[in-house]
Amino acid sequence: MAKKTLILYYSWSGDTKKLAEKIHDQIEDSDLKAVEVADGTFDDDQYKTNDIALDQIQANSFPDIKLDNVDFNKYDLILIGSPIWSGYPATPIKTLLDQMQGYNFYTSAGANRKAYVNHFKEWVNDLNVVDVAENDSKIDEWVK
């Protein structure tokens, strides 16, 4: 029997949303929720958004998030999707991770895959990260 799965994602450009929806369609007993931030938190320009995120990281001041009230305890598996900004998960994910326990998938790491994995694991502190995957190839393994 498949695990009760929650898929959480933050998507700046829409790419992570598409992957999250694809994974949601593949997992029979899953819920899908978007992590959002207030309008104006980031810029429409990718490079300016990247600079904003780096400033947030350096100041250790992460954005507030909007997320429906979720009881994380009712799920067996939590997947988290995020864009990658300068080798880091998007900063709204740090805010989310401070509030819960989770697992991670990501959309594209480019040359910063190793840095992304290291930063993600650093951000979750002592939470249990089962695996980090680049796409949906490990979904069957995770939900068993």
Coordinates of C-alpha atoms in Angstrom, one line a residue:
M1 CA 0.0 0.0 0.0
A2 CA 1.3 3.4 -0.9
K3 CA 2.2 5.8 1.9
K4 CA 0.0 8.9 2.5
T5 CA 2.1 11.5 0.9
L6 CA 2.1 15.3 1.0
I7 CA 3.8 17.2 -1.8
L8 CA 4.8 20.8 -0.9
Y9 CA 6.5 23.1 -3.4
Y10 CA 7.6 26.6 -3.9
S11 CA 7.7 27.6 -7.5
W12 CA 9.0 31.0 -8.7
S13 CA 8.9 30.4 -12.5
G14 CA 6.4 27.6 -12.7
D15 CA 8.9 24.7 -13.4
T16 CA 8.8 23.3 -9.9
K17 CA 5.0 23.5 -9.9
K18 CA 4.8 21.4 -13.1
L19 CA 7.1 18.7 -11.6
A20 CA 5.1 18.7 -8.3
E21 CA 1.8 18.3 -10.3
K22 CA 3.4 15.4 -12.3
I23 CA 4.5 13.7 -9.1
H24 CA 1.1 14.3 -7.5
D25 CA -0.5 12.6 -10.5
Q26 CA 1.8 9.6 -10.1
I27 CA 1.0 9.1 -6.4
E28 CA -2.4 7.8 -5.7
D29 CA -2.9 8.8 -2.1
S30 CA -1.3 12.3 -2.1
D31 CA -2.1 15.9 -1.4
L32 CA -0.5 18.8 -3.2
K33 CA 0.1 22.2 -1.5
A34 CA 1.9 25.3 -2.8
V35 CA 4.1 27.4 -0.5
E36 CA 3.7 31.0 -1.4
V37 CA 5.1 34.4 -0.4
A38 CA 3.6 37.9 -0.3
D39 CA 3.6 39.8 -3.6
G40 CA 6.8 41.9 -3.9
T41 CA 9.0 39.5 -1.8
F42 CA 10.9 38.7 -5.0
D43 CA 11.5 40.4 -8.3
D44 CA 10.2 39.3 -11.7
D45 CA 13.9 39.2 -12.9
Q46 CA 15.6 36.0 -12.0
Y47 CA 19.0 37.6 -11.3
K48 CA 17.5 40.2 -9.0
T49 CA 15.5 37.5 -7.2
N50 CA 18.7 35.5 -6.8
D51 CA 20.4 38.6 -5.2
I52 CA 17.4 39.1 -2.9
A53 CA 17.6 35.5 -1.8
L54 CA 21.4 35.7 -1.2
D55 CA 20.8 38.8 1.0
Q56 CA 18.1 36.9 2.9
I57 CA 20.6 34.0 3.5
Q58 CA 23.4 36.3 4.6
A59 CA 21.1 38.2 7.0
N60 CA 19.5 35.0 8.2
S61 CA 16.2 36.7 7.6
F62 CA 13.9 34.4 5.6
P63 CA 10.6 35.4 4.1
D64 CA 7.2 34.6 5.7
I65 CA 5.3 32.0 3.8
K66 CA 1.6 31.4 3.1
L67 CA 0.6 27.8 3.5
D68 CA -2.8 26.3 4.3
N69 CA -3.0 24.9 7.8
V70 CA -1.4 21.5 7.4
D71 CA -1.1 18.7 10.0
F72 CA 2.2 17.2 8.9
N73 CA 1.7 14.3 11.3
K74 CA -1.0 12.7 9.2
Y75 CA 1.5 12.0 6.4
D76 CA 3.9 9.1 6.1
L77 CA 6.0 10.9 3.5
I78 CA 6.5 14.5 2.7
L79 CA 8.1 15.6 -0.6
I80 CA 9.4 19.2 -0.9
G81 CA 10.1 20.9 -4.3
S82 CA 12.1 24.0 -4.8
P83 CA 14.0 26.0 -7.4
I84 CA 17.7 26.3 -7.0
W85 CA 19.2 29.7 -6.4
S86 CA 23.0 30.0 -6.3
G87 CA 23.2 26.4 -5.0
Y88 CA 20.6 26.9 -2.3
P89 CA 16.9 25.9 -2.1
A90 CA 14.6 28.9 -2.6
T91 CA 14.6 30.8 0.7
P92 CA 10.8 30.2 1.3
I93 CA 11.8 26.6 1.7
K94 CA 14.0 27.5 4.7
T95 CA 11.0 29.0 6.4
L96 CA 9.0 25.9 5.6
L97 CA 11.7 23.5 6.9
D98 CA 11.8 25.5 10.2
Q99 CA 8.1 24.5 10.6
M100 CA 8.2 20.8 9.7
Q101 CA 10.0 17.6 8.9
G102 CA 10.4 16.6 5.3
Y103 CA 12.0 15.0 2.3
N104 CA 13.1 16.7 -0.9
F105 CA 12.9 16.6 -4.7
Y106 CA 14.2 19.4 -6.9
T107 CA 13.8 20.5 -10.5
S108 CA 17.3 21.5 -11.8
A109 CA 20.6 21.9 -10.1
G110 CA 22.8 22.7 -13.0
A111 CA 26.4 22.9 -11.9
N112 CA 25.3 23.4 -8.3
R113 CA 23.8 20.0 -7.5
K114 CA 26.3 19.1 -4.7
A115 CA 26.0 22.6 -3.2
Y116 CA 22.2 22.4 -3.2
V117 CA 22.2 19.0 -1.5
N118 CA 24.7 20.2 1.2
H119 CA 22.7 23.4 1.8
F120 CA 19.4 21.6 2.0
K121 CA 20.7 19.1 4.5
E122 CA 22.3 22.0 6.5
W123 CA 18.9 23.8 6.6
V124 CA 16.9 20.8 7.9
N125 CA 19.2 20.4 10.9
D126 CA 18.3 17.1 12.6
L127 CA 15.3 16.3 10.5
N128 CA 15.3 13.0 8.5
V129 CA 16.1 13.5 4.9
V130 CA 15.6 10.2 3.2
D131 CA 16.9 11.1 -0.2
V132 CA 17.4 13.9 -2.7
A133 CA 16.4 13.3 -6.3
E134 CA 16.8 15.4 -9.5
N135 CA 13.4 14.3 -11.0
D136 CA 10.5 12.0 -10.4
S137 CA 12.5 8.8 -11.0
K138 CA 12.5 7.6 -7.4
I139 CA 8.8 8.2 -6.6
D140 CA 7.9 4.5 -6.7
E141 CA 10.7 3.7 -4.3
W142 CA 9.7 6.5 -1.9
V143 CA 6.0 5.7 -1.6
K144 CA 6.3 2.0 -1.0

